Coordinates of C-alpha atoms in Angstrom, one line a residue:
Chain A
M1459 CA 86.6 19.7 -7.1
G1460 CA 88.5 19.7 -10.4
H1461 CA 85.5 18.9 -12.5
D1462 CA 84.8 20.7 -15.8
R1463 CA 81.5 22.3 -16.5
D1464 CA 80.0 19.3 -18.2
W1465 CA 80.4 17.3 -15.1
Y1466 CA 77.7 19.1 -13.3
D1467 CA 75.3 19.6 -16.1
V1468 CA 72.2 17.7 -15.2
N1469 CA 70.1 16.6 -18.2
I1470 CA 67.8 13.6 -18.1
F1471 CA 68.5 12.9 -21.8
R1472 CA 72.3 12.9 -21.2
P1473 CA 72.5 11.3 -17.7
R1474 CA 75.9 11.4 -16.0
K1475 CA 77.8 8.1 -15.8
G1476 CA 77.3 6.1 -12.7
Y1477 CA 74.3 6.4 -10.5
M1478 CA 72.2 8.7 -12.7
T1479 CA 72.5 6.5 -15.8
G1480 CA 71.0 3.5 -14.0
E1481 CA 68.4 5.7 -12.3
V1482 CA 67.2 7.1 -15.7
V1483 CA 67.0 3.6 -17.2
I1484 CA 64.8 2.4 -14.4
I1485 CA 62.6 5.6 -14.7
L1486 CA 62.3 5.1 -18.5
F1487 CA 61.1 1.5 -18.1
V1488 CA 58.5 2.4 -15.5
L1489 CA 57.3 5.3 -17.7
L1490 CA 57.1 3.0 -20.6
G1491 CA 54.9 0.5 -18.6
W1492 CA 52.8 3.4 -17.4
A1493 CA 52.2 4.9 -20.8
A1494 CA 51.6 1.7 -22.7
A1495 CA 49.0 0.3 -20.3
N1496 CA 47.4 3.6 -19.9
F1497 CA 47.2 5.2 -23.3
G1498 CA 48.0 2.2 -25.5
V1499 CA 45.0 0.2 -24.4
Q1500 CA 42.7 3.1 -24.9
A1501 CA 44.1 3.5 -28.4
I1502 CA 43.5 -0.2 -29.1
L1503 CA 40.0 0.2 -27.8
F1504 CA 39.5 3.0 -30.3
L1505 CA 41.0 1.0 -33.2
L1506 CA 38.9 -2.0 -32.5
A1507 CA 35.7 0.0 -32.1
E1508 CA 32.8 -1.2 -34.3
S1509 CA 30.4 1.6 -33.4
P1510 CA 30.7 5.3 -32.7
N1511 CA 30.4 4.8 -29.0
G1512 CA 33.4 2.4 -29.1
E1513 CA 31.8 -1.0 -28.7
G1514 CA 33.9 -3.9 -30.1
I1515 CA 35.5 -7.2 -29.2
L1516 CA 37.1 -5.9 -26.0
T1517 CA 33.8 -4.6 -24.7
R1518 CA 32.0 -7.9 -25.5
L1519 CA 34.6 -10.1 -23.7
T1520 CA 34.0 -10.4 -20.0
F1521 CA 36.3 -11.0 -17.0
L1522 CA 35.0 -11.5 -13.5
S1523 CA 31.6 -10.6 -15.1
F1524 CA 32.9 -7.2 -16.1
P1525 CA 33.2 -6.1 -19.7
W1526 CA 36.9 -6.7 -20.3
H1527 CA 37.8 -3.0 -21.1
F1528 CA 35.9 -1.8 -18.0
W1529 CA 37.7 -4.3 -15.8
F1530 CA 41.0 -3.3 -17.3
T1531 CA 40.5 0.4 -16.8
A1532 CA 38.6 0.5 -13.5
Q1533 CA 40.2 -2.4 -11.7
F1534 CA 43.5 -3.5 -13.2
L1535 CA 45.1 -0.1 -14.1
P1536 CA 45.1 1.2 -10.5
L1537 CA 46.6 -2.1 -9.5
W1538 CA 49.1 -1.9 -12.3
F1539 CA 50.2 1.5 -11.1
I1540 CA 50.8 0.1 -7.6
I1541 CA 52.8 -2.8 -9.1
L1542 CA 54.9 -0.3 -11.1
C1543 CA 55.6 1.7 -8.0
I1544 CA 56.7 -1.4 -6.1
L1545 CA 59.0 -2.5 -9.0
F1546 CA 60.5 1.0 -9.1
N1547 CA 61.1 1.0 -5.4
I1548 CA 62.7 -2.4 -5.4
Y1549 CA 65.0 -1.6 -8.3
I1550 CA 65.9 1.9 -7.1
D1551 CA 66.6 0.6 -3.6
R1552 CA 68.9 -2.0 -5.1
H1553 CA 70.6 0.5 -7.4
T1554 CA 71.1 3.0 -4.6
E1555 CA 72.8 0.3 -2.5
Q1556 CA 75.1 -0.7 -5.3
H1557 CA 76.3 2.8 -5.8
S1558 CA 76.6 3.7 -2.1
R1559 CA 80.2 4.0 -0.8
R1560 CA 79.0 2.8 2.6
K1561 CA 76.6 -0.1 2.9
D1562 CA 75.0 1.3 6.0
R1563 CA 72.1 3.1 4.2
S1564 CA 73.6 6.4 5.1
H1565 CA 72.7 7.4 1.5
D1566 CA 69.1 7.5 2.5
Chain B
M616 CA 14.0 10.5 1.0
T617 CA 13.0 13.4 3.1
D618 CA 14.3 16.4 1.2
A619 CA 11.8 18.6 2.9
G620 CA 13.0 18.2 6.5
P621 CA 16.3 17.6 8.3
N622 CA 17.8 14.1 8.3
L623 CA 18.3 13.9 12.0
T624 CA 20.1 10.6 12.5
P625 CA 22.8 11.4 9.8
L626 CA 23.1 15.0 11.2
I627 CA 23.8 13.7 14.7
I628 CA 26.4 11.2 13.3
V629 CA 28.1 13.8 11.3
T630 CA 28.3 16.2 14.3
L631 CA 29.6 13.5 16.6
T632 CA 32.3 12.5 14.0
L633 CA 33.6 16.1 13.7
V634 CA 33.6 16.6 17.5
S635 CA 35.4 13.3 18.0
F636 CA 38.2 14.4 15.7
I637 CA 38.7 17.5 17.8
V638 CA 38.6 15.5 21.0
A639 CA 40.9 12.8 19.6
G640 CA 43.3 15.4 18.4
L641 CA 43.4 17.2 21.7
R642 CA 44.0 13.9 23.6
A643 CA 46.8 12.8 21.3
R644 CA 48.4 16.3 21.7
A645 CA 48.2 16.1 25.5
R646 CA 49.5 12.5 25.6
S647 CA 52.5 12.6 23.4
A648 CA 53.7 16.1 22.8
S649 CA 57.3 14.9 22.9
D650 CA 56.7 12.3 20.2
Y651 CA 56.1 15.0 17.5
G652 CA 59.2 16.0 15.6
I653 CA 59.5 18.1 12.5
G654 CA 56.5 17.6 10.4
G655 CA 54.8 15.3 12.8
R656 CA 55.4 12.0 14.6
Y657 CA 57.2 9.3 12.6
I658 CA 54.5 6.7 12.0
G659 CA 56.1 4.1 9.7
R660 CA 55.6 3.4 6.1
I661 CA 52.0 2.2 6.3
G662 CA 51.1 5.0 8.6
G663 CA 52.8 7.4 6.2
G664 CA 50.8 5.9 3.4
A665 CA 47.6 6.5 5.4
A666 CA 48.7 10.1 5.9
I667 CA 49.2 10.5 2.2
A668 CA 45.8 9.0 1.4
S669 CA 44.0 11.0 4.0
N670 CA 45.7 14.2 2.9
W671 CA 44.5 13.3 -0.7
M672 CA 40.9 12.3 0.0
S673 CA 38.5 15.1 -0.7
A674 CA 34.9 15.7 -1.6
A675 CA 36.1 15.0 -5.2
S676 CA 37.1 11.5 -4.3
L677 CA 34.2 10.6 -2.0
L678 CA 31.4 12.4 -3.8
G679 CA 32.5 14.0 -7.1
M680 CA 34.0 10.8 -8.7
G681 CA 30.8 8.8 -8.0
G682 CA 28.7 11.6 -9.5
L683 CA 30.7 11.8 -12.7
L684 CA 30.7 8.0 -13.1
Y685 CA 27.0 8.0 -12.6
L686 CA 26.5 10.7 -15.3
Q687 CA 29.2 9.6 -17.8
G688 CA 29.9 5.9 -17.2
Y689 CA 33.2 4.7 -18.7
Y690 CA 34.4 8.2 -19.7
A691 CA 34.7 9.2 -16.0
L692 CA 37.1 6.4 -15.4
A693 CA 39.6 9.0 -16.7
Y694 CA 39.4 10.5 -13.2
V695 CA 40.1 7.2 -11.5
I696 CA 43.2 6.6 -13.8
G697 CA 44.4 10.2 -13.7
W698 CA 44.3 10.4 -10.0
T699 CA 46.1 7.1 -9.4
G700 CA 48.5 7.2 -12.4
G701 CA 49.7 10.6 -11.4
Y702 CA 51.4 9.0 -8.3
V703 CA 53.6 7.0 -10.6
L704 CA 54.9 10.2 -12.2
L705 CA 55.3 11.7 -8.8
L706 CA 57.3 8.8 -7.5
V707 CA 59.6 8.2 -10.4
L708 CA 60.3 11.7 -11.4
M709 CA 60.1 13.8 -8.3
A710 CA 59.7 12.2 -4.9
G711 CA 63.3 11.4 -4.1
Q712 CA 64.8 14.4 -5.8
I713 CA 62.5 16.9 -4.1
R714 CA 63.4 15.4 -0.8
R715 CA 67.1 15.6 -1.5
F716 CA 66.7 19.2 -2.6
G717 CA 65.3 19.9 0.8
K718 CA 62.6 22.6 0.2
Y719 CA 59.2 22.0 1.7
T720 CA 56.9 24.2 -0.4
A721 CA 56.5 25.1 -4.1
P722 CA 57.4 28.8 -3.5
D723 CA 60.5 27.8 -1.5
F724 CA 61.6 25.4 -4.2
M725 CA 61.1 27.9 -7.0
G726 CA 62.8 30.8 -5.1
D727 CA 65.8 28.6 -4.3
R728 CA 66.2 26.5 -7.4
Y729 CA 65.8 29.4 -9.8
A730 CA 67.5 32.0 -7.5
S731 CA 64.5 34.2 -8.1
P732 CA 62.2 35.8 -5.5
S733 CA 59.8 36.6 -8.4
A734 CA 59.5 32.9 -9.4
G735 CA 58.7 32.2 -5.7
L736 CA 56.1 35.0 -5.7
I737 CA 54.4 33.8 -8.9
S738 CA 54.3 30.2 -7.6
A739 CA 52.8 31.5 -4.3
G740 CA 50.1 33.2 -6.3
I741 CA 49.4 30.1 -8.3
S742 CA 49.3 28.0 -5.1
I743 CA 46.7 30.3 -3.7
I744 CA 44.6 30.2 -6.9
I745 CA 44.8 26.4 -6.8
S746 CA 43.7 26.4 -3.2
I747 CA 40.7 28.6 -4.0
I748 CA 39.6 26.5 -7.0
Y749 CA 40.1 23.2 -5.0
C750 CA 38.2 24.7 -2.0
T751 CA 35.3 25.8 -4.2
A752 CA 34.8 22.1 -5.2
Q753 CA 34.9 21.1 -1.5
F754 CA 32.4 23.9 -0.5
K755 CA 30.1 22.7 -3.2
G756 CA 30.2 19.2 -1.6
I757 CA 29.8 20.7 1.9
G758 CA 26.9 22.9 0.6
M759 CA 25.0 20.0 -1.0
L760 CA 25.5 17.7 2.1
F761 CA 24.5 20.4 4.6
G762 CA 21.5 21.3 2.4
W763 CA 20.5 17.6 2.6
L764 CA 21.3 17.1 6.3
F765 CA 19.3 20.2 7.3
G766 CA 16.6 19.8 4.7
T767 CA 17.3 23.2 3.3
S768 CA 18.3 24.7 -0.1
Y769 CA 21.8 24.4 -1.6
R770 CA 22.4 28.1 -1.1
N771 CA 21.6 27.9 2.7
G772 CA 23.7 24.7 2.8
V773 CA 26.7 26.6 1.4
I774 CA 26.4 29.5 3.8
L775 CA 25.8 27.2 6.8
G776 CA 28.6 24.9 5.8
S777 CA 31.0 27.7 5.3
V778 CA 30.4 29.0 8.8
V779 CA 30.9 25.6 10.3
V780 CA 34.0 24.8 8.3
V781 CA 35.7 28.1 9.1
G782 CA 34.8 27.5 12.8
Y783 CA 36.3 24.1 12.5
V784 CA 39.5 25.5 11.0
I785 CA 39.8 28.2 13.6
I786 CA 39.1 25.8 16.5
S787 CA 41.7 23.4 15.2
G788 CA 44.2 26.3 14.8
V789 CA 43.5 27.9 18.2
L790 CA 43.5 24.6 20.1
G791 CA 46.5 23.3 18.1
V792 CA 44.7 20.1 17.3
A793 CA 47.2 17.6 15.9
R794 CA 46.0 16.1 12.7
N795 CA 45.7 12.3 13.3
Q796 CA 45.8 11.3 9.7
Q797 CA 45.7 7.5 10.3
L798 CA 42.4 7.9 12.3
Q799 CA 41.1 10.2 9.6
Y800 CA 41.9 7.7 6.9
T801 CA 40.3 4.8 8.9
V802 CA 37.1 6.8 9.2
L803 CA 37.0 7.7 5.5
I804 CA 37.6 4.2 4.3
V805 CA 35.2 2.5 6.7
S806 CA 32.5 5.1 6.1
F807 CA 32.8 4.6 2.3
I808 CA 33.1 0.9 2.0
L809 CA 30.7 -0.3 4.8
P810 CA 27.6 1.2 3.2
L811 CA 28.8 -0.2 -0.2
M812 CA 29.0 -3.7 1.3
A813 CA 25.5 -3.3 2.7
L814 CA 24.2 -2.1 -0.6
A815 CA 25.7 -5.0 -2.5
Y816 CA 24.3 -7.4 0.1
K817 CA 20.8 -5.9 -0.2
L818 CA 20.9 -6.0 -4.0
G819 CA 22.1 -9.6 -4.0
Y820 CA 25.6 -9.1 -5.4
F821 CA 28.9 -10.3 -4.2
W822 CA 29.2 -8.2 -1.0
P823 CA 32.4 -9.2 0.9
L824 CA 34.5 -7.3 -1.7
P825 CA 31.9 -5.1 -3.3
Q826 CA 34.4 -3.2 -5.3
F827 CA 35.2 -6.3 -7.3
G828 CA 31.8 -7.8 -7.4
Y829 CA 29.6 -5.4 -9.2
G830 CA 30.3 -6.7 -12.7
V831 CA 27.1 -8.7 -12.6
A832 CA 25.2 -5.4 -11.9
I833 CA 26.6 -3.9 -15.1
Q834 CA 25.4 -6.9 -17.0
D835 CA 22.0 -6.7 -15.3
L836 CA 21.7 -3.0 -16.2
K837 CA 22.3 -3.8 -19.8
Q838 CA 20.1 -7.0 -20.1
E839 CA 17.2 -5.8 -18.0
F840 CA 17.0 -2.2 -18.9
G841 CA 19.2 -1.8 -22.0
I842 CA 21.4 0.8 -20.2
N843 CA 25.0 0.5 -21.5
F844 CA 27.1 1.9 -18.7
T845 CA 30.4 0.9 -20.2
A846 CA 30.4 2.2 -23.8
P847 CA 34.0 3.6 -24.1
F848 CA 33.3 6.7 -26.2
A849 CA 29.7 7.4 -25.4
S850 CA 30.4 10.6 -23.4
G851 CA 33.7 11.7 -25.0
S852 CA 36.2 11.0 -27.7
L853 CA 39.5 9.2 -27.3
F854 CA 41.3 12.5 -27.4
Q855 CA 39.1 13.9 -24.7
W856 CA 39.6 10.9 -22.5
I857 CA 43.4 10.8 -22.9
S858 CA 43.8 14.6 -22.5
L859 CA 41.7 14.6 -19.3
C860 CA 43.5 11.6 -17.9
F861 CA 47.0 13.1 -18.7
T862 CA 46.0 16.5 -17.2
L863 CA 44.9 14.9 -14.0
M864 CA 48.2 12.9 -13.9
V865 CA 50.6 15.8 -14.3
G866 CA 48.3 17.9 -12.0
T867 CA 48.6 15.2 -9.3
A868 CA 52.4 15.4 -9.6
G869 CA 52.3 19.2 -9.5
L870 CA 49.8 19.9 -6.7
P871 CA 51.6 21.9 -4.0
H872 CA 49.9 20.1 -1.1
V873 CA 50.8 16.7 -2.5
L874 CA 54.4 17.6 -3.3
S875 CA 55.1 18.6 0.3
R876 CA 54.1 15.2 1.7
F877 CA 57.6 13.7 1.5
Y878 CA 58.8 15.2 4.7
V879 CA 56.9 13.3 7.4
V880 CA 59.1 10.2 7.1
P881 CA 62.7 10.2 8.1
N882 CA 64.4 9.1 4.9
I883 CA 64.0 8.9 1.1
R884 CA 63.5 5.1 1.1
D885 CA 60.6 5.4 3.6
A886 CA 59.1 8.3 1.7
R887 CA 59.1 6.2 -1.5
W888 CA 57.5 3.2 0.2
S889 CA 55.0 5.3 2.0
L890 CA 53.9 6.6 -1.4
V891 CA 53.2 3.0 -2.5
W892 CA 51.0 2.4 0.6
G893 CA 49.3 5.8 0.0
L894 CA 48.5 4.8 -3.6
F895 CA 47.1 1.5 -2.4
F896 CA 44.9 3.2 0.2
I897 CA 43.7 5.7 -2.4
A898 CA 42.9 2.9 -4.8
L899 CA 40.7 1.2 -2.2
I900 CA 38.4 4.2 -2.5
Y901 CA 38.7 4.5 -6.3
W902 CA 37.9 0.8 -6.9
S903 CA 34.7 1.4 -4.9
A904 CA 33.4 4.7 -6.4
P905 CA 32.3 3.1 -9.7
A906 CA 30.2 0.5 -7.8
Y907 CA 28.2 3.3 -6.2
A908 CA 27.5 4.8 -9.7
V909 CA 26.4 1.4 -11.1
F910 CA 24.2 0.7 -8.1
A911 CA 22.6 4.1 -8.4
R912 CA 21.7 3.5 -12.1
L913 CA 20.3 0.1 -11.3
L914 CA 18.2 1.3 -8.3
E915 CA 16.8 4.1 -10.4
A916 CA 16.0 1.8 -13.3
R917 CA 14.4 -0.7 -11.0
S918 CA 12.2 2.0 -9.4
G919 CA 11.1 2.9 -12.9
M920 CA 12.1 6.5 -12.4
P921 CA 15.3 7.3 -14.3
L922 CA 15.9 11.0 -13.9
P923 CA 16.0 13.3 -16.9
P924 CA 19.5 14.4 -17.7
A925 CA 19.1 17.9 -16.2
A926 CA 17.8 16.6 -12.9
A927 CA 20.4 13.9 -12.8
G928 CA 23.2 16.5 -13.4
K929 CA 21.9 18.5 -10.5
M930 CA 22.0 15.7 -7.9
A931 CA 25.0 13.8 -9.3
D932 CA 27.4 15.2 -6.8
I933 CA 25.5 13.6 -3.9
I934 CA 24.5 10.5 -5.8
V935 CA 26.6 8.4 -3.4
I936 CA 24.4 9.5 -0.5
K937 CA 21.2 9.2 -2.6
T938 CA 22.2 5.6 -3.6
A939 CA 22.4 4.6 0.0
V940 CA 19.0 6.2 0.6
M941 CA 17.4 4.6 -2.5
G942 CA 18.9 1.3 -1.5
G943 CA 17.0 1.4 1.8
L944 CA 20.0 1.4 4.1
P945 CA 19.3 2.3 7.7
P946 CA 19.6 6.1 8.5
W947 CA 22.6 5.5 10.7
M948 CA 24.5 3.9 7.9
V949 CA 23.6 6.8 5.5
G950 CA 24.9 9.0 8.3
V951 CA 28.2 7.1 8.4
L952 CA 28.6 7.7 4.7
A953 CA 27.7 11.3 5.0
A954 CA 30.1 11.7 7.9
G955 CA 32.9 10.3 5.8
A956 CA 32.2 12.7 2.9
V957 CA 31.9 15.7 5.3
S958 CA 35.1 14.8 7.0
A959 CA 37.0 14.4 3.7
A960 CA 35.8 17.9 2.6
F961 CA 36.6 19.4 6.0
F962 CA 40.1 18.0 6.2
T963 CA 40.9 19.2 2.7
V964 CA 39.4 22.6 3.3
A965 CA 41.3 23.0 6.6
G966 CA 44.6 22.0 5.0
L967 CA 44.1 24.2 1.9
L968 CA 42.9 27.3 3.8
I969 CA 45.8 27.1 6.2
N970 CA 48.4 26.5 3.5
G971 CA 46.9 29.3 1.3
A972 CA 46.9 31.7 4.2
A973 CA 50.5 30.7 5.2
S974 CA 51.5 31.3 1.6
F975 CA 50.0 34.7 1.7
S976 CA 51.4 35.8 5.0
H977 CA 54.9 34.2 4.6
D978 CA 55.7 34.0 0.9
I979 CA 54.0 37.2 -0.2
Y980 CA 53.6 39.6 2.8
Y981 CA 56.7 38.7 4.8
R982 CA 59.0 38.4 1.8
F983 CA 57.8 41.2 -0.4
I984 CA 55.8 43.7 1.5
N985 CA 57.2 43.9 5.0
P986 CA 60.3 41.7 5.8
R987 CA 60.4 43.2 9.3
A988 CA 56.9 42.0 10.2
S989 CA 56.7 40.4 13.7
E990 CA 55.5 36.9 14.3
S991 CA 52.3 38.2 15.8
T992 CA 51.6 40.4 12.7
K993 CA 52.2 37.4 10.4
M994 CA 49.9 35.3 12.6
A995 CA 47.1 37.9 12.6
L996 CA 47.4 38.2 8.8
S997 CA 47.3 34.5 8.4
K998 CA 44.1 34.2 10.4
G999 CA 42.6 37.1 8.4
A1000 CA 43.6 35.4 5.2
V1001 CA 41.8 32.2 6.2
V1002 CA 38.6 34.1 6.6
A1003 CA 39.1 36.1 3.4
L1004 CA 39.9 33.0 1.3
A1005 CA 36.9 31.2 2.8
A1006 CA 34.7 34.2 1.9
I1007 CA 35.9 34.3 -1.7
V1008 CA 35.4 30.5 -2.0
M1009 CA 31.9 30.7 -0.5
V1010 CA 30.8 33.4 -3.0
I1011 CA 32.1 31.3 -6.0
A1012 CA 30.5 28.2 -4.5
L1013 CA 27.1 29.8 -4.3
D1014 CA 26.9 29.6 -8.1
P1015 CA 29.2 26.7 -8.7
P1016 CA 30.7 26.6 -12.2
G1017 CA 30.5 22.8 -12.6
L1018 CA 30.4 19.4 -10.9
I1019 CA 32.8 18.8 -8.0
A1020 CA 35.2 16.6 -9.9
E1021 CA 35.2 19.1 -12.9
I1022 CA 36.0 22.1 -10.7
T1023 CA 38.7 20.1 -9.0
A1024 CA 40.1 19.1 -12.4
V1025 CA 40.7 22.8 -13.2
A1026 CA 43.0 23.1 -10.2
F1027 CA 44.8 20.0 -11.5
A1028 CA 45.1 21.6 -15.0
L1029 CA 46.6 24.7 -13.4
A1030 CA 49.1 22.8 -11.4
G1031 CA 50.0 20.6 -14.4
N1032 CA 50.6 23.6 -16.6
T1033 CA 52.7 25.6 -14.1
I1034 CA 54.2 23.8 -11.1
F1035 CA 54.7 20.4 -12.7
P1036 CA 56.9 21.7 -15.6
A1037 CA 58.8 24.0 -13.2
F1038 CA 59.6 21.2 -10.9
L1039 CA 60.3 18.7 -13.7
L1040 CA 62.8 20.9 -15.4
G1041 CA 64.1 22.3 -12.2
I1042 CA 65.1 18.8 -11.1
W1043 CA 66.1 17.2 -14.4
W1044 CA 67.6 20.0 -16.4
G1045 CA 70.4 22.1 -14.8
R1046 CA 70.2 24.7 -17.5
A1047 CA 66.6 25.8 -16.7
N1048 CA 66.8 29.3 -15.4
R1049 CA 64.9 32.2 -13.8
Q1050 CA 63.6 33.7 -17.1
G1051 CA 62.6 30.3 -18.3
V1052 CA 60.5 29.4 -15.3
I1053 CA 58.8 32.8 -15.0
S1054 CA 57.8 32.9 -18.6
G1055 CA 56.8 29.2 -18.4
M1056 CA 54.6 29.6 -15.4
L1057 CA 52.9 32.8 -16.7
A1058 CA 52.3 31.0 -20.0
G1059 CA 50.9 28.1 -18.1
V1060 CA 48.4 30.3 -16.3
V1061 CA 47.2 31.8 -19.6
I1062 CA 46.9 28.3 -21.2
T1063 CA 44.9 27.0 -18.3
F1064 CA 42.3 29.7 -18.6
S1065 CA 42.6 30.2 -22.4
T1066 CA 39.2 28.5 -23.1
P1067 CA 37.1 31.0 -21.0
L1068 CA 39.4 33.9 -22.0
F1069 CA 39.7 33.3 -25.8
G1070 CA 37.5 30.3 -26.5
H1071 CA 34.6 32.2 -27.9
F1072 CA 36.5 34.0 -30.6
L1073 CA 39.2 31.4 -31.2
P1074 CA 37.3 28.1 -31.3
F1075 CA 40.4 26.0 -31.8
V1076 CA 41.6 27.1 -28.4
A1077 CA 38.7 25.4 -26.8
V1078 CA 39.5 22.2 -28.7
I1079 CA 43.2 22.1 -27.9
F1080 CA 43.0 23.4 -24.3
P1081 CA 39.7 22.3 -22.8
L1082 CA 39.3 23.9 -19.3
T1083 CA 39.6 20.6 -17.4
S1084 CA 42.1 18.9 -19.8
S1085 CA 44.4 21.7 -20.9
A1086 CA 47.7 20.1 -19.7
F1087 CA 47.8 17.5 -22.5
F1088 CA 49.1 20.1 -24.9
G1089 CA 49.6 22.7 -22.2
A1090 CA 52.3 21.0 -20.1
P1091 CA 54.5 20.2 -23.2
A1092 CA 54.0 23.7 -24.5
V1093 CA 55.1 25.2 -21.2
I1094 CA 58.1 22.9 -21.1
A1095 CA 59.1 24.0 -24.6
I1096 CA 58.7 27.7 -23.6
M1097 CA 60.9 27.1 -20.6
V1098 CA 63.6 25.4 -22.7
V1099 CA 63.7 28.0 -25.4
V1100 CA 63.7 31.0 -23.0
S1101 CA 66.3 29.4 -20.8
L1102 CA 68.6 28.8 -23.7
L1103 CA 68.2 32.4 -24.9
T1104 CA 69.1 33.8 -21.6
P1105 CA 72.1 33.3 -19.2
P1106 CA 72.4 30.1 -17.3
P1107 CA 71.4 29.8 -13.6
P1108 CA 74.1 30.4 -10.9
E1109 CA 76.9 27.9 -11.0
E1110 CA 76.4 26.9 -7.3
M1111 CA 72.9 25.7 -8.0
R1112 CA 74.0 23.6 -11.0
R1113 CA 76.7 22.1 -8.9
F1114 CA 74.2 21.5 -6.0
L1115 CA 71.8 19.7 -8.4
A1116 CA 74.6 17.5 -9.7
E1117 CA 76.2 16.7 -6.4
R1118 CA 73.3 16.6 -3.9
V1119 CA 70.2 15.9 -5.9
H1120 CA 71.5 13.5 -8.5
G1121 CA 74.0 10.8 -7.5
H1122 CA 75.6 12.4 -4.5
M1123 CA 76.9 9.0 -3.4
D1124 CA 78.9 8.3 -6.5

């Protein structure tokens, strides 16, 4: 192949130029959205707590008759995960097509 | 509630449901034997999603989650989030790459990627332990349901249920009943949501979409009875919530029977989109489970008989069924709900016992003990292993160590501490090697069980690595061990590193 050893060293923190770089960028964005919504909002809930069991402004607000924090965690987060997966698939499909030598989906 | 005697109508419905799966499976097999290719018939992205969801749904989803929410309120939402958010990790970090790698099971992947039969053997052992723990939770659900259906004790329920479920697995195996996972999923979702709609209607809440209409019930619970179901940190701290949630997520992405789901569709693109549909179908159940828990609390409060904590804990795992009974639903509808829960537990047990037995006969016996074993020996051994595994599980389930969802969580913690890091580094870091993965997986096993092993004389261990939540610090620790040991030892074979670069990552560049 004529490649040196670095060429085939796979490392997510040092993605190879080309397809893998774009792939890792998409992955990082999705993971950021995943972690922020998931752990970030719990942390905010904790920071805004006015009592030991965590009640505060976000638990007093309501949405669709749910306390806001309960609606966010029980209803919105699973939906958010689905949205993230859809976004990931759309972008990775597009990215794969851009980097495919042939446009006949033979890369699938 | 007739705890003293058998609940006949539900019992008949459960029996008919199980028989109908065998009949439907046999008919499908006779009709379209030629339609089945490798890993089953191609059924499209939505069908693939239904298969992923049906493969996933277990007693923990249909019974255990409702039970924990009933006991712990908001805190138990960590299970809802953990078991859905894990699919994001699975999709973005692993799904496509595992498929390109081309190995179907965890032991095959480990053995191949790390060029190490020992790594394959260790992961086969871990897969079997995961199967046993996971099955124990299912057997608890089956035992409680059978106890209720037949009006007998939990102990008798477990024994009776074990006999029936092993019979079901053997009949399915002997007759070669094809698993029709779309039918299975349809039964599960209808049997879970139909009674919920009826309950919401009876209680006077928004019933057409009951999973989004129980907010008023939460308010009523607080205003009428002063019960705050949604206090965020009433049952556990922020750290406990996040560590449990994270553990369930990495466990989801590391469970062997979930990882091997990407082969029933013909290409990577369809595999990825099936996963999205699968997550949607899973979410339909998980949006609904909290509603059962809220209705249970409300019905109890309205009847003026809130259970003392000990009694509530004992029956939490079938609170979903009890809610339907308390709500005055007709027996046939309670039967439909019970049939869904029994089916979920049965499918999961069947899948896990068969996989566990195959792992034993193929990955352990054939590869390490007797490579010249004939097919018939392997087959006989596999059947024996099903019965042996079921017997072990039954004995543990007779004195269950926790609630269904909690027991299941331990299996997730083990997967998250061992198989998840091994796959993650195996795919994303070419330098990870045999020594690294072996020491990492062994450390992961010790970390998972460190609380029962060392917790009583090293109290900080129980704080850092709680049994159901050990992967929050455990998975990063295992990754660190794998990195350090790999760097201190020689790199993996050059062909594998080249294969990873060329085939698994960016082969089309």
